[in-house]
Short mmCIF file of C-alpha atoms in Angstrom, two decimals:
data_model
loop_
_atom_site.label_atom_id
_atom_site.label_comp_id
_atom_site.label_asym_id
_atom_site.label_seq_id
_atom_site.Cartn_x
_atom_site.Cartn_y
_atom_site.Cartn_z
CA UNK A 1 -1.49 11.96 41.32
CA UNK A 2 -1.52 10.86 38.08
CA UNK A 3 -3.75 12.82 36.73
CA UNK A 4 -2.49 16.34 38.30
CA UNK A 5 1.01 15.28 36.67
CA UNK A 6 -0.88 15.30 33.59
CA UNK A 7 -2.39 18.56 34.31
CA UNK A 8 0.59 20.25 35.39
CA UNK A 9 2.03 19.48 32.88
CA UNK A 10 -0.41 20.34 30.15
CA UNK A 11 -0.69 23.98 31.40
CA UNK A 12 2.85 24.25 31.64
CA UNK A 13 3.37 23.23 28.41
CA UNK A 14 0.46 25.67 27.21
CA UNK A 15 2.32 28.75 29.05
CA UNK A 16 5.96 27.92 27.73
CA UNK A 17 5.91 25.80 24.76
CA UNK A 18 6.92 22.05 25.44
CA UNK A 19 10.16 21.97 24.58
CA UNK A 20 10.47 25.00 27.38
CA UNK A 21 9.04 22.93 29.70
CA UNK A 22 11.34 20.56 32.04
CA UNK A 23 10.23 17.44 34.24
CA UNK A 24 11.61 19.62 37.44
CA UNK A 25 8.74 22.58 36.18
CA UNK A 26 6.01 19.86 35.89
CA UNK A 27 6.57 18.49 39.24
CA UNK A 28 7.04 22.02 40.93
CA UNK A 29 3.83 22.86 39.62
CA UNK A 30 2.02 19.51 41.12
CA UNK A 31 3.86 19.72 44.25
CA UNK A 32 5.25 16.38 44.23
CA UNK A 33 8.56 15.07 43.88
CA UNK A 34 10.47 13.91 40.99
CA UNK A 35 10.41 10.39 41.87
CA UNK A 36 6.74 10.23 41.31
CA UNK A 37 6.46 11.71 38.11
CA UNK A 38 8.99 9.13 36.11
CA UNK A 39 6.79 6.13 38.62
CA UNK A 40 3.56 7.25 36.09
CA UNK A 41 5.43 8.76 32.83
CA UNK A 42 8.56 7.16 31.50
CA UNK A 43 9.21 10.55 29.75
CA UNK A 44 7.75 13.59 28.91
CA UNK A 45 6.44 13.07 25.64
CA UNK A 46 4.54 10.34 27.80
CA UNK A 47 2.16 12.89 30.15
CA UNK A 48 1.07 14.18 26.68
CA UNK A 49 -0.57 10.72 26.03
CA UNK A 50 -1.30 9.32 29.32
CA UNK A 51 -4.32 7.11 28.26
CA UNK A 52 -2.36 5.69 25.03
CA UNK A 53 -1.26 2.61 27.36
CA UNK A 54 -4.61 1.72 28.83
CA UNK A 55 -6.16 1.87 25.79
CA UNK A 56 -4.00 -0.75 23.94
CA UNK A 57 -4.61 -2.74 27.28
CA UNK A 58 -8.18 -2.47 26.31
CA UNK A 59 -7.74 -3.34 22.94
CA UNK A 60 -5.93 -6.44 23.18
CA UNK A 61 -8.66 -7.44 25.83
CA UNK A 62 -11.96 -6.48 23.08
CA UNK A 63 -9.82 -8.71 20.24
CA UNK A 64 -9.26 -11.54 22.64
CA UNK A 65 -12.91 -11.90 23.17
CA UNK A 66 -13.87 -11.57 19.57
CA UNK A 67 -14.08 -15.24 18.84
CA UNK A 68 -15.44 -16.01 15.87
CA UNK A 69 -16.69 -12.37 14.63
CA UNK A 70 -15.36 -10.80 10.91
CA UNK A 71 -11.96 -10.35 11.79
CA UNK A 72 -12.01 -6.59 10.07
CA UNK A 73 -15.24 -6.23 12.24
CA UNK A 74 -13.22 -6.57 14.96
CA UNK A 75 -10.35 -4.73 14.48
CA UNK A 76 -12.59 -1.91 13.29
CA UNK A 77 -14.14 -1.89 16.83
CA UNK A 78 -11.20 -2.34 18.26
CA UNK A 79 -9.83 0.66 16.42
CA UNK A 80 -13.22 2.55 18.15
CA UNK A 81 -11.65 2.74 21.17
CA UNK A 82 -8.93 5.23 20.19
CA UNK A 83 -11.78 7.75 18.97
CA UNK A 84 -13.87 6.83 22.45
CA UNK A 85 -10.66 7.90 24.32
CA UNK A 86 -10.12 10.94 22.44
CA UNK A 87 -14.41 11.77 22.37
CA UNK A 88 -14.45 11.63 26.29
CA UNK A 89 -12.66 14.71 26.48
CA UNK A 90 -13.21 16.94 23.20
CA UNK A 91 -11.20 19.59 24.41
CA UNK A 92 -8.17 18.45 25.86
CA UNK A 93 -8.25 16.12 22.64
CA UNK A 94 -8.10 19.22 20.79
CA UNK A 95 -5.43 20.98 22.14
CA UNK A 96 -3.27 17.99 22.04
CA UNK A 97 -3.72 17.73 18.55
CA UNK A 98 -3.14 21.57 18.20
CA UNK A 99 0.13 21.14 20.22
CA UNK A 100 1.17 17.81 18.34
CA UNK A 101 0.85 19.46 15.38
CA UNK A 102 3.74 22.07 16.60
CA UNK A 103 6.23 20.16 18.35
CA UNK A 104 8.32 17.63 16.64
CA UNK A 105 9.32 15.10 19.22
CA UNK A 106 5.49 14.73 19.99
CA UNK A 107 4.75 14.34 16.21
CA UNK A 108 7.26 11.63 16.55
CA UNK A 109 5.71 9.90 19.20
CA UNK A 110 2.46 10.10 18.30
CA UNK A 111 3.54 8.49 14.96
CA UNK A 112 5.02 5.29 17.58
CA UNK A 113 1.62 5.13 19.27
CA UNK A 114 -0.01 5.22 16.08
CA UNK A 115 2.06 2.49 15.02
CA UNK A 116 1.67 0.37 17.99
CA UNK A 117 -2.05 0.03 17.66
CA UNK A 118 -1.31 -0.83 13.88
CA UNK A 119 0.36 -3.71 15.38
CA UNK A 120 -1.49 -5.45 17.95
CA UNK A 121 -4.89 -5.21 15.05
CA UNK A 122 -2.32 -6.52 12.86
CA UNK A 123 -0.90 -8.98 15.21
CA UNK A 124 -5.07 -10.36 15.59
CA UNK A 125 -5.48 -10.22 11.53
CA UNK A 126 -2.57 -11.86 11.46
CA UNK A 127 -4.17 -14.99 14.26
CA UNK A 128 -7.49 -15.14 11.89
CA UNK A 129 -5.70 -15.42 8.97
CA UNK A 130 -3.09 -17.91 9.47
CA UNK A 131 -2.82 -20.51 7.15
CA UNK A 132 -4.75 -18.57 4.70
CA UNK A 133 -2.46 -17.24 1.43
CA UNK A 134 -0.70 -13.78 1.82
CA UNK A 135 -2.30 -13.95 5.62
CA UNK A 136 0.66 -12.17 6.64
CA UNK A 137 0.74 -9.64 4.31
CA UNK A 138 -3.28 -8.95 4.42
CA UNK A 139 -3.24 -8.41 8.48
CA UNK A 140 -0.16 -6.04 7.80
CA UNK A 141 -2.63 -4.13 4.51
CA UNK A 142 -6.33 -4.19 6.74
CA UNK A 143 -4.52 -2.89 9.87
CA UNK A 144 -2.90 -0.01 7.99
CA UNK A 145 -6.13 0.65 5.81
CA UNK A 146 -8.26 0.37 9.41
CA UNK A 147 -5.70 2.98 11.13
CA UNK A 148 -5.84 5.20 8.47
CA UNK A 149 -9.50 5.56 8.16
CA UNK A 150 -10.06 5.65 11.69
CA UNK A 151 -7.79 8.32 11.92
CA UNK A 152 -9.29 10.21 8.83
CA UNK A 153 -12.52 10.46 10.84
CA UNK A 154 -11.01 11.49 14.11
CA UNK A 155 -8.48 13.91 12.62
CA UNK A 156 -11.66 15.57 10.78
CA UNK A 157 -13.11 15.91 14.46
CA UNK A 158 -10.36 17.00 15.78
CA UNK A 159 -9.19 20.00 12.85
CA UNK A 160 -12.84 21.57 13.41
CA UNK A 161 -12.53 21.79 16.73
CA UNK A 162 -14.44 19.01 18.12
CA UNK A 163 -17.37 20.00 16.71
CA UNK A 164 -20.03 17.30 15.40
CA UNK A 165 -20.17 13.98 15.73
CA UNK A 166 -16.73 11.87 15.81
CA UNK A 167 -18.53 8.59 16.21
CA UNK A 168 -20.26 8.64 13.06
CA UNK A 169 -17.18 10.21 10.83
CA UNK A 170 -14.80 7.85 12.11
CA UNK A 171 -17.69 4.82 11.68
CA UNK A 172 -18.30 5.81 8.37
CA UNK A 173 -14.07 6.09 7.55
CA UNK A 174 -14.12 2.74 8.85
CA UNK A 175 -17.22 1.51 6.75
CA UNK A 176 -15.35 2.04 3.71
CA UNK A 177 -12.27 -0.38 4.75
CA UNK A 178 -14.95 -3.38 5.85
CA UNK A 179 -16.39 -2.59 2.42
CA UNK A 180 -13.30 -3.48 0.66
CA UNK A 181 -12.36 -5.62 3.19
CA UNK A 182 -14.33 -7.47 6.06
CA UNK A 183 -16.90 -10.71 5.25
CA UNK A 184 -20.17 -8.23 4.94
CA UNK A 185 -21.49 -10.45 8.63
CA UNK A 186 -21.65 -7.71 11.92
CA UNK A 187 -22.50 -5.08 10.27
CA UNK A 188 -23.76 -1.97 12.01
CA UNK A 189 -27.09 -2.50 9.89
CA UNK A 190 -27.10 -5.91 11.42
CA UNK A 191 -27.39 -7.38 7.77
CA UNK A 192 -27.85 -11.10 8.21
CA UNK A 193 -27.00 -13.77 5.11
CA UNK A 194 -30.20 -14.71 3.50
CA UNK A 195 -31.12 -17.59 0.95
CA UNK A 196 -31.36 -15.27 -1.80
CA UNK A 197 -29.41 -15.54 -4.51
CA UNK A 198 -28.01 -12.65 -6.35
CA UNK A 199 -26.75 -12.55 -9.92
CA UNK A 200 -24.36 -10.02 -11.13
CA UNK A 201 -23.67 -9.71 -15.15
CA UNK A 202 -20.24 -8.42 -15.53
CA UNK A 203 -18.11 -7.08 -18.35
CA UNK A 204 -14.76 -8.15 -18.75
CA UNK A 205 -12.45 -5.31 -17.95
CA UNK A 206 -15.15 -3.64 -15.85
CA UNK A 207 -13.14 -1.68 -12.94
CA UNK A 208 -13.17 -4.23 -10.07
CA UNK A 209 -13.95 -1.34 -7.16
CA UNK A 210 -16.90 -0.75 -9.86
CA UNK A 211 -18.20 -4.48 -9.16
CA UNK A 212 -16.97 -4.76 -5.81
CA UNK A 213 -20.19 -1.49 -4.93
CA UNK A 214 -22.27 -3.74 -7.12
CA UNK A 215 -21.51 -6.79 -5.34
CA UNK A 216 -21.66 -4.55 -1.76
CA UNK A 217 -24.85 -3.32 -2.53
CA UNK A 218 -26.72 -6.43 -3.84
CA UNK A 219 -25.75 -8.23 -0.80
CA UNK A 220 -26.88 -5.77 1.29
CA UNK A 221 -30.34 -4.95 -0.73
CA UNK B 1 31.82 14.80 -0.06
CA UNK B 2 28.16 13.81 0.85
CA UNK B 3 28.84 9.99 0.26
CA UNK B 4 31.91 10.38 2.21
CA UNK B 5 30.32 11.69 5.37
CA UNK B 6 27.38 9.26 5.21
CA UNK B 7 29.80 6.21 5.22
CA UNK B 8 32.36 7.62 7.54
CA UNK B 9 29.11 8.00 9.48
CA UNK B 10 27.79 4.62 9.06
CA UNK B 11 31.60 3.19 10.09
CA UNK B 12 31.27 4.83 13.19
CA UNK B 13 27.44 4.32 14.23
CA UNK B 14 29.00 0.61 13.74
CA UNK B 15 31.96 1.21 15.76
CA UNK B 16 30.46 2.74 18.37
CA UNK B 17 26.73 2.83 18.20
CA UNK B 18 24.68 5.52 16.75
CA UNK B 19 23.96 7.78 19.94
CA UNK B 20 27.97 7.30 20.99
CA UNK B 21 29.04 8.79 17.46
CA UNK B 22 29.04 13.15 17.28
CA UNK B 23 28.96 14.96 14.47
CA UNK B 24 32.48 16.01 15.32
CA UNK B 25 33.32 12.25 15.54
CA UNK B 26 31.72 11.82 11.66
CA UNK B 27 33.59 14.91 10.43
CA UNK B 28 36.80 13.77 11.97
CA UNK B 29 36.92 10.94 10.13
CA UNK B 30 35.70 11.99 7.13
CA UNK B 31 38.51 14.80 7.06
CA UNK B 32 36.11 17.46 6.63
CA UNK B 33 34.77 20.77 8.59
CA UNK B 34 31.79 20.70 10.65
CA UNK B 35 30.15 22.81 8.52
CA UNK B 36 30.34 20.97 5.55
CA UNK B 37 28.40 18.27 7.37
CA UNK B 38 25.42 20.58 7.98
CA UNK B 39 25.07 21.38 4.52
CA UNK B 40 24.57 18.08 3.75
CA UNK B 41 22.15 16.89 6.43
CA UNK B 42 20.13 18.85 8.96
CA UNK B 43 21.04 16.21 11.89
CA UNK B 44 22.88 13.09 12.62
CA UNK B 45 19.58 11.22 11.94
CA UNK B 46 19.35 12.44 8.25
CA UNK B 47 22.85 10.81 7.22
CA UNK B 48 21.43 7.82 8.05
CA UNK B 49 18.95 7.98 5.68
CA UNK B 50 21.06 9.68 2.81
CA UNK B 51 18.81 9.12 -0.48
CA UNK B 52 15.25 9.64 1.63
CA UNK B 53 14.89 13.48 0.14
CA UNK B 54 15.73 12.21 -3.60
CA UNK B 55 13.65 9.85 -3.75
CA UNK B 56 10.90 11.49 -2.65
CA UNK B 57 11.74 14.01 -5.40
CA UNK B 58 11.57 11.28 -7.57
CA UNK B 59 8.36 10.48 -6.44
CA UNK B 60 6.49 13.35 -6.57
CA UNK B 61 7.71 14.01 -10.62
CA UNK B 62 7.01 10.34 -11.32
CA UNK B 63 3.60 10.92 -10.11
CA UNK B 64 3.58 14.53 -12.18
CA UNK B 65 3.56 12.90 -15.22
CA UNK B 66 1.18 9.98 -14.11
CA UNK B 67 -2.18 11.58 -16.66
CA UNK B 68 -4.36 9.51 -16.62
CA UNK B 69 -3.26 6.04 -15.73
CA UNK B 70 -5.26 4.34 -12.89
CA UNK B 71 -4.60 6.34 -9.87
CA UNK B 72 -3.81 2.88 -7.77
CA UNK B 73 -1.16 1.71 -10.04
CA UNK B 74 0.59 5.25 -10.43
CA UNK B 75 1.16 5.55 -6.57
CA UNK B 76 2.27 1.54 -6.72
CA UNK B 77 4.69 2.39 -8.79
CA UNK B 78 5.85 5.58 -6.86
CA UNK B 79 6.04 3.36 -4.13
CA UNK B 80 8.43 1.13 -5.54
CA UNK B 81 10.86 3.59 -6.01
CA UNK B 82 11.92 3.49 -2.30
CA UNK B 83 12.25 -0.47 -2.76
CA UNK B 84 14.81 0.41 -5.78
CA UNK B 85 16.54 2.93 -3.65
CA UNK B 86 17.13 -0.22 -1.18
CA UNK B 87 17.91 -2.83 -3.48
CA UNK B 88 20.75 -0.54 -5.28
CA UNK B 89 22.37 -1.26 -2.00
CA UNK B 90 21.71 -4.32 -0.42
CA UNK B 91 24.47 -4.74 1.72
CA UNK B 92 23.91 -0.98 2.91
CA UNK B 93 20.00 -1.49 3.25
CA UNK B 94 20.34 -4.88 5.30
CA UNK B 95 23.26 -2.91 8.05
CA UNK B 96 20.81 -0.05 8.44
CA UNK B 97 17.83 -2.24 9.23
CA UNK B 98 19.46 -4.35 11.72
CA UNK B 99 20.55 -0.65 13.39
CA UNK B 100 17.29 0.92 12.99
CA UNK B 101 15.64 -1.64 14.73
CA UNK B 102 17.63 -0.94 17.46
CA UNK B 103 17.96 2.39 17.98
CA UNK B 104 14.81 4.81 19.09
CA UNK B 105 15.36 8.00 17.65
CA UNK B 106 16.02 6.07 14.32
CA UNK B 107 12.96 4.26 14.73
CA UNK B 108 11.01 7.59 15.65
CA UNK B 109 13.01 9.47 12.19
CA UNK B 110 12.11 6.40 9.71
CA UNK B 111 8.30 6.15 10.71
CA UNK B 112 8.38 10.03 9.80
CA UNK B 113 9.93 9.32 6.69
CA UNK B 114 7.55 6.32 5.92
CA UNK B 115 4.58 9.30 6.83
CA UNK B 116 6.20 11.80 4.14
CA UNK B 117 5.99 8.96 1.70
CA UNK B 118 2.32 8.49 2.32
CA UNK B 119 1.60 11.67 2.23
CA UNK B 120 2.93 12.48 -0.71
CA UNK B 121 0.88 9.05 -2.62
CA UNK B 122 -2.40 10.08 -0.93
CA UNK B 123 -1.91 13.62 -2.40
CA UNK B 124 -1.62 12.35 -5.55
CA UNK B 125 -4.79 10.10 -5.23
CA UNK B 126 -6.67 13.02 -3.58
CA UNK B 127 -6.36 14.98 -6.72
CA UNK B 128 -7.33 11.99 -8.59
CA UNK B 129 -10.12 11.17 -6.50
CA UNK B 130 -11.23 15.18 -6.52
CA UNK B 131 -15.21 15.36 -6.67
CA UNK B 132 -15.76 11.52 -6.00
CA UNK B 133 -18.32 10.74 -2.76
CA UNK B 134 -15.34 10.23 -0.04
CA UNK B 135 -12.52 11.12 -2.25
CA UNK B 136 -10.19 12.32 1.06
CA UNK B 137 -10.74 9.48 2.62
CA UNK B 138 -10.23 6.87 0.42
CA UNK B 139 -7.47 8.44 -1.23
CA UNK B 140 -5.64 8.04 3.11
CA UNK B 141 -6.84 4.82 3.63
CA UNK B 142 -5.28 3.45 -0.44
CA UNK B 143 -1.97 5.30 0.77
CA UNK B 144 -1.62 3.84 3.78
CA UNK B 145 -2.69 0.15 1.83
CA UNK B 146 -0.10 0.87 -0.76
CA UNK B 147 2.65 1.78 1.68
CA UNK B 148 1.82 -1.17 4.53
CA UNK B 149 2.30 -3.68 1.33
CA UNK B 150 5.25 -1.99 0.27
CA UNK B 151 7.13 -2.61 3.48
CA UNK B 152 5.38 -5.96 4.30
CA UNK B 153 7.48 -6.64 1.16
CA UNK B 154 10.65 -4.61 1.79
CA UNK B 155 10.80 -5.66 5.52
CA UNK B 156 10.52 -9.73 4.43
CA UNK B 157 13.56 -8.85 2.12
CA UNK B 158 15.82 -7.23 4.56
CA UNK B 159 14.84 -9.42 7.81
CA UNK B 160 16.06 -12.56 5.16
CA UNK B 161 19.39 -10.30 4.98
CA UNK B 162 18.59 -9.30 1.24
CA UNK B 163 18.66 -12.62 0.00
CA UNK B 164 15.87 -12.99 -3.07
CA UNK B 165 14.16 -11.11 -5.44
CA UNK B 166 13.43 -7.85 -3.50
CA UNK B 167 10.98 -7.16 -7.05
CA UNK B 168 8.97 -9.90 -6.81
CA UNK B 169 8.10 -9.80 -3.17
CA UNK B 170 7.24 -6.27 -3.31
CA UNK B 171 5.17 -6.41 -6.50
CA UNK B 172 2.94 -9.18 -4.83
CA UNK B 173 2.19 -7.23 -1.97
CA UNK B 174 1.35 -4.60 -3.94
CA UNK B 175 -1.04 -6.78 -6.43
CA UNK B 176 -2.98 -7.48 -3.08
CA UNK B 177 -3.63 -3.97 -2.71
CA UNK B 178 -4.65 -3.16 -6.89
CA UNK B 179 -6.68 -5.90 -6.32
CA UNK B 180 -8.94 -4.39 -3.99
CA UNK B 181 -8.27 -0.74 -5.00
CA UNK B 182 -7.05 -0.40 -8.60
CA UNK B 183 -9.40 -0.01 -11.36
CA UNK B 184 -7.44 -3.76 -12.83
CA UNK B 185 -5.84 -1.17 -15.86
CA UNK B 186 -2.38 -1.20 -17.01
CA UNK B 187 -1.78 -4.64 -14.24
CA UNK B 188 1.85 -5.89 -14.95
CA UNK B 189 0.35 -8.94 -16.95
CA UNK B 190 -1.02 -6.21 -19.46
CA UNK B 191 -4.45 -7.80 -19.22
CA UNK B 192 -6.93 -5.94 -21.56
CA UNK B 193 -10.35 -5.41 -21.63
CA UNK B 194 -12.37 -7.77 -23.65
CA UNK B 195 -15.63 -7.99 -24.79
CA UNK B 196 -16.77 -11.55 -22.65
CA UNK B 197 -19.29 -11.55 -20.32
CA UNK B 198 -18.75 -13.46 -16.96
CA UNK B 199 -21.73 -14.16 -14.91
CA UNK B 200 -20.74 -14.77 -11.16
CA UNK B 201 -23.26 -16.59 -8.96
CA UNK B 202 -23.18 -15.86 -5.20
CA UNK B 203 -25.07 -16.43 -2.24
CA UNK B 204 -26.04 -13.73 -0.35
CA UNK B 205 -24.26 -13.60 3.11
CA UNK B 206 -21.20 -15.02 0.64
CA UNK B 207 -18.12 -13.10 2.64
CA UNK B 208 -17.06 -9.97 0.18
CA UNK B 209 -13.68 -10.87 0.21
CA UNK B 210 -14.66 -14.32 -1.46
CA UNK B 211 -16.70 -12.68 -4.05
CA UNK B 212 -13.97 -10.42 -4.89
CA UNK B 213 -11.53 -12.93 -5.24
CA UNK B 214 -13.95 -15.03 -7.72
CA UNK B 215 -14.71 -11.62 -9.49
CA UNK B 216 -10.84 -10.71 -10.33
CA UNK B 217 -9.99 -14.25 -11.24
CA UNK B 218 -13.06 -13.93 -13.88
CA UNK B 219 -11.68 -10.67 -15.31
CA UNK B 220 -8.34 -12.46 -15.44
CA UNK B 221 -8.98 -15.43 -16.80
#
């Protein structure tokens, strides 16, 4: 049921334009009555992005069980799942995103959704780094910088048509922010801390990004 | 005129609530035809947010005449603009808040405000960053650093009911963010380059973050 709303609804909106498009179309179209559409969509902007709640359901589950791990590590994973959603089906994703782009009141809401994963990674930054100075602030910074770059990488997918391979851009978006970021432990590489010790000769005034790669890459060597 | 409709607005959005008040309620009070209100805001939503389209103005000329200064600290101090905008008012800023927070389609018009702001910093960067290996996407994910900071700041300041130094909290959110992004040039301190060497020590498997922070308080010591 759910899903032919959704459907419905999508093709209407294709035909007509979505602002054309009324809840009493949608349900004509699915046969069903217009009870049953507002018991699965709260409004229409909603059948656009059925899968937005499950997901943060999902999310909130992965950072529960991420105990111990490199908090950015985490959220970046958690972040994953929005890119899974959208990868599962390349081209609805990409006529969403076509649509989106057109129609203000679903730029608008996409911009809410987008903002309510930024929370719950920043409400979990904001868990691992209590106590810690500026914790507050640096959940609020790493969740923006981790939305951003995951969406980067998906939005890259998504403008060329869902072409390539959106796991990989949107990994290596999110690579740069645990860079910068994260505690260097989880990696994808699976880098493990050794006994080695590494030296690093700096001058003063040297850019810091310059020493943070230097830094990066000797601990990673 | 334009002030005068804005705060005949804002008298009745208190009144009344913001979805009870019309235009024709705003021009009524205000004295003034409805016409007169459309040249001065595109929708009920925009007189809410009078000084949004200046200051991004502002913005985008401060950011003109930026040269050659380190990209991170030229879109900091973009950013700060919209923090002056608020402070010039606090009384204003602190009402609008509390009825932002509370009404959706406000909530819906400010995060697409906060987006043009971002948008126009990581344009800036990504001219900065033009030919440098992942220029795009680090010049997204700094935006979106530099304007989660911002607000972390701004939003501390108006939930206290504009009580403190609006400045100073936004600065130090924003030093998090130059920290791990700037290139540590033309930092409000004025450090300068000197010739010392510092020679940092670290374990490998040392978290990043903790390297980082020894690194920068090296250079600014």
């Amino acid at each position: 049921m759910r899903q032919a709303l959704a459907e419905a609804a999508f093709e209407l909106f294709l035909e007509r334009g979505f602002e054309q498009t009324t809840v009493d179309d949608i349900v004509a179209r699915a046969g069903v009555g217009r009870r049953s559409f507002f018991r699965y969509f709260p409004s229409k902007e909603d059948v656009v992005f059925p899968d937005h709640e499950g997901c943060l359901a999902e999310m909130t589950a992965l950072l529960e069980g991420a105990g111990g791990r490199d908090p950015v590590a985490a959220v970046c994973d958690a972040a994953r799942l929005v890119m899974l959603m959208y990868a599962a089906n390349p081209e609805f994703s990409v006529r969403r995103y076509r649509m989106t782009r057109e129609v203000p009141g679903l730029r608008c809401y996409e911009l809410s959704v987008v903002r309510r994963y930024e929370r719950v990674l920043a409400g979990h930054l904001r868990e691992r780094y209590a106590g810690a100075p500026d914790g507050d602030l640096r959940a609020e910074v790493v969740a923006a910088a981790v939305v951003a770059a995951h969406n980067n990488g998906l939005r890259t997918w998504l403008r060329s048509g869902g072409e390539g391979d959106v796991e990989s851009l949107v990994d290596h978006a999110l690579g740069l922010v645990r860079q910068a970021w994260g505690d260097g432990s989880g990696s994808p590489a699976g880098r493990r801390p050794e006994d080695d010790v590494v030296v690093l000769v700096a001058r003063k005034g040297t850019p810091v990004w310059r020493v943070v790669q230097s830094v990066e890459s000797a601990l990673e060597g």
